[in-house]
PDB file of C-alpha atoms in Angstrom:
ATOM      1  CA  ARG A   1      75.551  96.647 128.681  1.00 92.00           C
ATOM      2  CA  ALA A   2      73.344  96.798 125.609  1.00 93.00           C
ATOM      3  CA  PRO A   3      69.704  96.650 126.715  1.00 93.00           C
ATOM      4  CA  GLU A   4      68.592  95.551 123.237  1.00 93.00           C
ATOM      5  CA  PRO A   5      70.126  94.376 119.947  1.00 95.00           C
ATOM      6  CA  ILE A   6      71.267  97.257 117.743  1.00 94.00           C
ATOM      7  CA  THR A   7      73.138  97.867 114.494  1.00 95.00           C
ATOM      8  CA  PHE A   8      74.155 101.387 113.498  1.00 95.00           C
ATOM      9  CA  ASP A   9      76.558 103.139 111.124  1.00 95.00           C
ATOM     10  CA  SER A  10      79.434 104.501 113.179  1.00 95.00           C
ATOM     11  CA  GLU A  11      80.292 108.040 112.075  1.00 95.00           C
ATOM     12  CA  VAL A  12      83.423 107.953 114.262  1.00 95.00           C
ATOM     13  CA  LEU A  13      84.864 104.725 112.813  1.00 95.00           C
ATOM     14  CA  THR A  14      83.762 105.659 109.284  1.00 95.00           C
ATOM     15  CA  GLU A  15      85.546 109.035 109.565  1.00 95.00           C
ATOM     16  CA  GLU A  16      88.708 107.281 110.820  1.00 95.00           C
ATOM     17  CA  LYS A  17      88.552 104.958 107.817  1.00 95.00           C
ATOM     18  CA  ARG A  18      87.995 107.931 105.466  1.00 95.00           C
ATOM     19  CA  GLU A  19      91.035 109.731 106.889  1.00 95.00           C
ATOM     20  CA  LEU A  20      93.141 106.590 106.466  1.00 95.00           C
ATOM     21  CA  ALA A  21      91.977 106.229 102.840  1.00 95.00           C
ATOM     22  CA  ALA A  22      92.757 109.888 102.096  1.00 94.00           C
ATOM     23  CA  ASN A  23      96.211 109.659 103.683  1.00 94.00           C
ATOM     24  CA  THR A  24      97.187 106.619 101.617  1.00 93.00           C
ATOM     25  CA  VAL A  25      96.725 108.607  98.353  1.00 92.00           C
ATOM     26  CA  GLN A  26     100.151 109.388  96.900  1.00 91.00           C
ATOM     27  CA  PRO A  27     100.885 113.006  95.930  1.00 90.00           C
ATOM     28  CA  ILE A  28      99.976 113.668  92.292  1.00 89.00           C
ATOM     29  CA  TYR A  29     102.427 115.511  90.050  1.00 87.00           C
ATOM     30  CA  THR A  30     101.823 117.357  86.813  1.00 84.00           C
ATOM     31  CA  SER A  31     102.994 115.876  83.518  1.00 83.00           C
ATOM     32  CA  PRO A  32     106.472 116.960  82.378  1.00 83.00           C
ATOM     33  CA  ASP A  33     106.245 120.589  81.223  1.00 85.00           C
ATOM     34  CA  THR A  34     107.764 120.824  77.734  1.00 87.00           C
ATOM     35  CA  GLY A  35     107.990 124.598  78.203  1.00 90.00           C
ATOM     36  CA  VAL A  36     110.562 124.092  80.966  1.00 91.00           C
ATOM     37  CA  ALA A  37     112.632 121.821  78.696  1.00 91.00           C
ATOM     38  CA  ARG A  38     112.508 124.361  75.850  1.00 93.00           C
ATOM     39  CA  THR A  39     113.591 127.161  78.187  1.00 94.00           C
ATOM     40  CA  GLN A  40     116.530 125.137  79.491  1.00 93.00           C
ATOM     41  CA  LEU A  41     117.609 124.152  75.974  1.00 94.00           C
ATOM     42  CA  GLU A  42     117.504 127.815  74.954  1.00 94.00           C
ATOM     43  CA  ARG A  43     119.619 128.779  77.978  1.00 93.00           C
ATOM     44  CA  LEU A  44     122.132 126.056  77.090  1.00 94.00           C
ATOM     45  CA  ARG A  45     122.294 127.263  73.461  1.00 94.00           C
ATOM     46  CA  ASN A  46     122.890 130.839  74.638  1.00 93.00           C
ATOM     47  CA  SER A  47     125.732 129.673  76.885  1.00 93.00           C
ATOM     48  CA  LEU A  48     127.264 127.631  74.056  1.00 93.00           C
ATOM     49  CA  ASP A  49     127.054 130.662  71.743  1.00 93.00           C
ATOM     50  CA  TYR A  50     128.780 132.775  74.378  1.00 92.00           C
ATOM     51  CA  ILE A  51     131.558 130.178  74.798  1.00 91.00           C
ATOM     52  CA  SER A  52     131.986 130.048  71.002  1.00 92.00           C
ATOM     53  CA  THR A  53     132.333 133.838  70.917  1.00 91.00           C
ATOM     54  CA  VAL A  54     135.003 133.687  73.637  1.00 89.00           C
ATOM     55  CA  ARG A  55     136.846 130.906  71.763  1.00 87.00           C
ATOM     56  CA  GLU A  56     136.858 132.960  68.554  1.00 88.00           C
ATOM     57  CA  ASP A  57     137.998 136.198  70.212  1.00 84.00           C
ATOM     58  CA  GLY A  58     141.272 136.916  68.406  1.00 81.00           C
ATOM     59  CA  TYR A  59     142.157 139.881  70.610  1.00 85.00           C
ATOM     60  CA  ALA A  60     142.082 138.035  73.954  1.00 83.00           C
ATOM     61  CA  ASP A  61     144.819 135.807  75.355  1.00 87.00           C
ATOM     62  CA  LYS A  62     144.047 132.581  77.223  1.00 85.00           C
ATOM     63  CA  THR A  63     143.960 134.313  80.628  1.00 86.00           C
ATOM     64  CA  GLN A  64     141.396 136.818  79.373  1.00 89.00           C
ATOM     65  CA  LYS A  65     139.351 134.050  77.769  1.00 87.00           C
ATOM     66  CA  MET A  66     139.376 132.075  81.058  1.00 88.00           C
ATOM     67  CA  GLU A  67     138.073 135.187  82.840  1.00 88.00           C
ATOM     68  CA  ASP A  68     135.390 135.624  80.191  1.00 88.00           C
ATOM     69  CA  LEU A  69     134.257 132.000  80.636  1.00 87.00           C
ATOM     70  CA  ALA A  70     134.179 132.464  84.412  1.00 87.00           C
ATOM     71  CA  ALA A  71     131.710 135.321  83.846  1.00 85.00           C
ATOM     72  CA  LEU A  72     129.062 132.926  82.445  1.00 84.00           C
ATOM     73  CA  SER A  73     125.852 133.526  84.396  1.00 79.00           C
ATOM     74  CA  ASP A  74     123.972 130.245  83.793  1.00 82.00           C
ATOM     75  CA  ILE A  75     126.836 127.831  84.424  1.00 86.00           C
ATOM     76  CA  GLN A  76     129.975 127.814  86.546  1.00 86.00           C
ATOM     77  CA  LEU A  77     132.636 125.910  84.615  1.00 84.00           C
ATOM     78  CA  ASN A  78     135.560 124.618  86.625  1.00 83.00           C
ATOM     79  CA  SER A  79     138.942 125.877  85.402  1.00 84.00           C
ATOM     80  CA  ASP A  80     140.029 122.482  83.975  1.00 86.00           C
ATOM     81  CA  THR A  81     136.853 122.243  81.884  1.00 87.00           C
ATOM     82  CA  ALA A  82     137.209 125.833  80.673  1.00 87.00           C
ATOM     83  CA  SER A  83     140.831 125.240  79.710  1.00 89.00           C
ATOM     84  CA  THR A  84     139.948 122.044  77.818  1.00 89.00           C
ATOM     85  CA  ILE A  85     137.126 123.826  75.962  1.00 89.00           C
ATOM     86  CA  LEU A  86     139.513 126.553  74.816  1.00 89.00           C
ATOM     87  CA  GLY A  87     141.957 123.895  73.556  1.00 89.00           C
ATOM     88  CA  LEU A  88     139.419 121.968  71.456  1.00 87.00           C
ATOM     89  CA  THR A  89     139.536 122.118  67.669  1.00 90.00           C
ATOM     90  CA  GLU A  90     136.546 123.723  65.962  1.00 92.00           C
ATOM     91  CA  THR A  91     135.260 120.313  64.806  1.00 92.00           C
ATOM     92  CA  ARG A  92     135.467 118.786  68.274  1.00 93.00           C
ATOM     93  CA  TRP A  93     133.825 121.855  69.864  1.00 92.00           C
ATOM     94  CA  GLU A  94     130.984 121.565  67.346  1.00 94.00           C
ATOM     95  CA  THR A  95     130.524 117.905  68.327  1.00 94.00           C
ATOM     96  CA  VAL A  96     130.531 118.815  72.045  1.00 93.00           C
ATOM     97  CA  GLN A  97     127.843 121.457  71.451  1.00 93.00           C
ATOM     98  CA  GLN A  98     125.573 119.105  69.486  1.00 94.00           C
ATOM     99  CA  GLU A  99     125.977 116.308  72.026  1.00 94.00           C
ATOM    100  CA  SER A 100     125.293 118.664  74.961  1.00 94.00           C
ATOM    101  CA  ILE A 101     122.004 119.762  73.405  1.00 95.00           C
ATOM    102  CA  ALA A 102     121.034 116.154  72.562  1.00 94.00           C
ATOM    103  CA  VAL A 103     121.816 114.929  76.096  1.00 95.00           C
ATOM    104  CA  LEU A 104     119.879 117.748  77.779  1.00 94.00           C
ATOM    105  CA  GLU A 105     116.932 117.073  75.466  1.00 93.00           C
ATOM    106  CA  ARG A 106     116.974 113.369  76.441  1.00 91.00           C
ATOM    107  CA  VAL A 107     117.156 114.099  80.172  1.00 92.00           C
ATOM    108  CA  MET A 108     114.450 116.770  80.127  1.00 91.00           C
ATOM    109  CA  SER A 109     112.055 114.548  78.161  1.00 88.00           C
ATOM    110  CA  SER A 110     111.674 112.320  81.231  1.00 87.00           C
ATOM    111  CA  THR A 111     109.783 113.280  84.407  1.00 89.00           C
ATOM    112  CA  ILE A 112     111.996 115.171  86.865  1.00 89.00           C
ATOM    113  CA  ARG A 113     110.615 116.144  90.270  1.00 89.00           C
ATOM    114  CA  SER A 114     112.418 118.301  92.792  1.00 85.00           C
ATOM    115  CA  GLU A 115     113.173 115.259  94.979  1.00 85.00           C
ATOM    116  CA  SER A 116     114.533 113.285  92.000  1.00 84.00           C
ATOM    117  CA  LEU A 117     116.655 116.133  90.568  1.00 88.00           C
ATOM    118  CA  ALA A 118     119.915 114.788  92.002  1.00 89.00           C
ATOM    119  CA  SER A 119     119.395 111.319  90.490  1.00 89.00           C
ATOM    120  CA  ALA A 120     118.507 112.895  87.109  1.00 89.00           C
ATOM    121  CA  GLN A 121     121.776 114.874  87.185  1.00 90.00           C
ATOM    122  CA  ILE A 122     123.725 111.706  88.091  1.00 90.00           C
ATOM    123  CA  ARG A 123     122.232 109.998  84.996  1.00 89.00           C
ATOM    124  CA  VAL A 124     123.561 112.675  82.618  1.00 92.00           C
ATOM    125  CA  PRO A 125     127.078 111.182  82.062  1.00 91.00           C
ATOM    126  CA  ASN A 126     125.493 107.815  81.141  1.00 89.00           C
ATOM    127  CA  LEU A 127     123.555 109.465  78.304  1.00 90.00           C
ATOM    128  CA  VAL A 128     126.623 110.894  76.585  1.00 91.00           C
ATOM    129  CA  SER A 129     127.644 109.109  73.388  1.00 89.00           C
ATOM    130  CA  LEU A 130     130.388 106.524  73.943  1.00 88.00           C
ATOM    131  CA  GLN A 131     131.996 107.646  70.689  1.00 88.00           C
ATOM    132  CA  LEU A 132     133.291 110.801  72.382  1.00 89.00           C
ATOM    133  CA  PRO A 133     136.686 110.728  74.136  1.00 90.00           C
ATOM    134  CA  GLU A 134     136.349 110.815  77.924  1.00 90.00           C
ATOM    135  CA  SER A 135     137.610 114.396  78.238  1.00 89.00           C
ATOM    136  CA  GLN A 136     134.943 115.639  75.823  1.00 91.00           C
ATOM    137  CA  ALA A 137     132.270 113.425  77.398  1.00 92.00           C
ATOM    138  CA  ASP A 138     133.041 115.064  80.757  1.00 92.00           C
ATOM    139  CA  ILE A 139     132.557 118.503  79.200  1.00 92.00           C
ATOM    140  CA  VAL A 140     129.220 117.463  77.688  1.00 92.00           C
ATOM    141  CA  ALA A 141     128.071 116.070  81.058  1.00 93.00           C
ATOM    142  CA  GLU A 142     129.062 119.268  82.853  1.00 91.00           C
ATOM    143  CA  LEU A 143     127.426 121.543  80.276  1.00 92.00           C
ATOM    144  CA  ALA A 144     124.176 119.562  80.009  1.00 93.00           C
ATOM    145  CA  GLY A 145     123.986 118.707  83.729  1.00 91.00           C
ATOM    146  CA  ALA A 146     124.042 122.379  84.720  1.00 91.00           C
ATOM    147  CA  PHE A 147     120.715 122.959  82.958  1.00 93.00           C
ATOM    148  CA  VAL A 148     118.764 119.984  84.328  1.00 93.00           C
ATOM    149  CA  VAL A 149     115.867 121.279  86.437  1.00 93.00           C
ATOM    150  CA  PRO A 150     112.553 119.839  87.703  1.00 93.00           C
ATOM    151  CA  ASN A 151     109.867 119.772  84.990  1.00 90.00           C
ATOM    152  CA  SER A 152     107.057 118.207  87.037  1.00 88.00           C
ATOM    153  CA  GLN A 153     105.513 119.980  90.028  1.00 85.00           C
ATOM    154  CA  LEU A 154     103.353 118.715  92.885  1.00 86.00           C
ATOM    155  CA  SER A 155      99.682 119.440  92.097  1.00 87.00           C
ATOM    156  CA  GLU A 156      97.911 120.263  95.371  1.00 90.00           C
ATOM    157  CA  GLU A 157      94.604 120.518  93.506  1.00 91.00           C
ATOM    158  CA  LEU A 158      94.782 117.087  91.802  1.00 90.00           C
ATOM    159  CA  THR A 159      96.060 115.477  95.008  1.00 92.00           C
ATOM    160  CA  GLN A 160      93.172 116.983  97.009  1.00 94.00           C
ATOM    161  CA  VAL A 161      90.613 115.776  94.436  1.00 94.00           C
ATOM    162  CA  ALA A 162      92.062 112.239  94.581  1.00 94.00           C
ATOM    163  CA  ARG A 163      91.955 112.305  98.399  1.00 94.00           C
ATOM    164  CA  GLU A 164      88.323 113.434  98.381  1.00 95.00           C
ATOM    165  CA  GLU A 165      87.472 110.619  95.943  1.00 94.00           C
ATOM    166  CA  ALA A 166      89.205 108.102  98.225  1.00 94.00           C
ATOM    167  CA  ARG A 167      87.192 109.418 101.200  1.00 93.00           C
ATOM    168  CA  GLU A 168      83.906 109.129  99.296  1.00 94.00           C
ATOM    169  CA  GLU A 169      84.611 105.512  98.285  1.00 94.00           C
ATOM    170  CA  VAL A 170      84.732 104.391 101.920  1.00 95.00           C
ATOM    171  CA  VAL A 171      81.708 102.267 102.892  1.00 95.00           C
ATOM    172  CA  PRO A 172      80.161 103.305 106.257  1.00 95.00           C
ATOM    173  CA  VAL A 173      81.388 101.142 109.137  1.00 95.00           C
ATOM    174  CA  ALA A 174      78.518  99.333 110.874  1.00 96.00           C
ATOM    175  CA  ARG A 175      78.617  98.343 114.561  1.00 95.00           C
ATOM    176  CA  THR A 176      76.384  95.639 116.041  1.00 95.00           C
ATOM    177  CA  TYR A 177      75.619  94.887 119.709  1.00 95.00           C
ATOM    178  CA  ALA A 178      73.675  91.899 121.028  1.00 96.00           C
ATOM    179  CA  VAL A 179      71.482  92.059 124.146  1.00 94.00           C
ATOM    180  CA  GLY A 180      73.678  92.198 127.239  1.00 94.00           C
ATOM    181  CA  GLN A 181      76.906  92.797 125.294  1.00 94.00           C
ATOM    182  CA  THR A 182      79.387  95.050 127.069  1.00 93.00           C
ATOM    183  CA  ILE A 183      79.521  98.517 125.543  1.00 92.00           C
ATOM    184  CA  ALA A 184      82.125  99.932 127.931  1.00 91.00           C
ATOM    185  CA  LEU A 185      83.884  98.574 131.003  1.00 92.00           C
ATOM    186  CA  ARG A 186      83.590 100.435 134.293  1.00 91.00           C
ATOM    187  CA  GLY A 187      86.731 102.425 135.102  1.00 92.00           C
ATOM    188  CA  THR A 188      87.979 102.755 131.525  1.00 91.00           C
ATOM    189  CA  VAL A 189      88.457 106.085 129.738  1.00 94.00           C
ATOM    190  CA  LEU A 190      85.865 106.304 126.956  1.00 94.00           C
ATOM    191  CA  ASP A 191      86.936 107.183 123.437  1.00 93.00           C
ATOM    192  CA  GLU A 192      84.693 108.780 120.793  1.00 94.00           C
ATOM    193  CA  ALA A 193      83.548 105.427 119.447  1.00 94.00           C
ATOM    194  CA  ASP A 194      82.474 104.310 122.985  1.00 93.00           C
ATOM    195  CA  LEU A 195      80.534 107.550 123.524  1.00 94.00           C
ATOM    196  CA  GLU A 196      78.856 107.169 120.154  1.00 94.00           C
ATOM    197  CA  ALA A 197      77.810 103.577 121.008  1.00 94.00           C
ATOM    198  CA  LEU A 198      76.448 104.651 124.409  1.00 93.00           C
ATOM    199  CA  GLU A 199      74.427 107.464 122.792  1.00 92.00           C
ATOM    200  CA  GLN A 200      72.990 105.022 120.244  1.00 92.00           C
TER     201      GLN A 200
END
């Protein structure tokens, strides 16, 4: 029992509160990196140029062109898509290219984290212009969707700074005992806070 009245700042309880405050801080991510978006747009343009070259190849038959499209390194087109692309008129192919670039630009301008990549890719078809026929819209979605990547990374440094700030904002926890107040019951296992109180 407390032999005299006492009030003291509990380091044990304060540290527990600091840890709780630090753990409630959400991870902080970097702002969307425009460099990533530019890189992906450039990769898409290169792929579109390659597809255009294959389409214009007057010496290759359709089978050869399908094999050439299958050799694309940045995107794996399914055979139906590849076949449809080869069958498009020059005007329609031009429209598909422009729309693919526009859609990828729209998607990559928003924040995409590694854990939200799948939902960003699911959004791609909804961003395609409704003026395009469905078959061409599907091509645009497949072309643009293949180049959607995370553009915002977890910042360990910023997260750690925010956690330290949260710890520092915690007000010390005071404990008060009146004369004769029970500090610890006989027979119970003492925790750190009990030991601290007994020492005080």
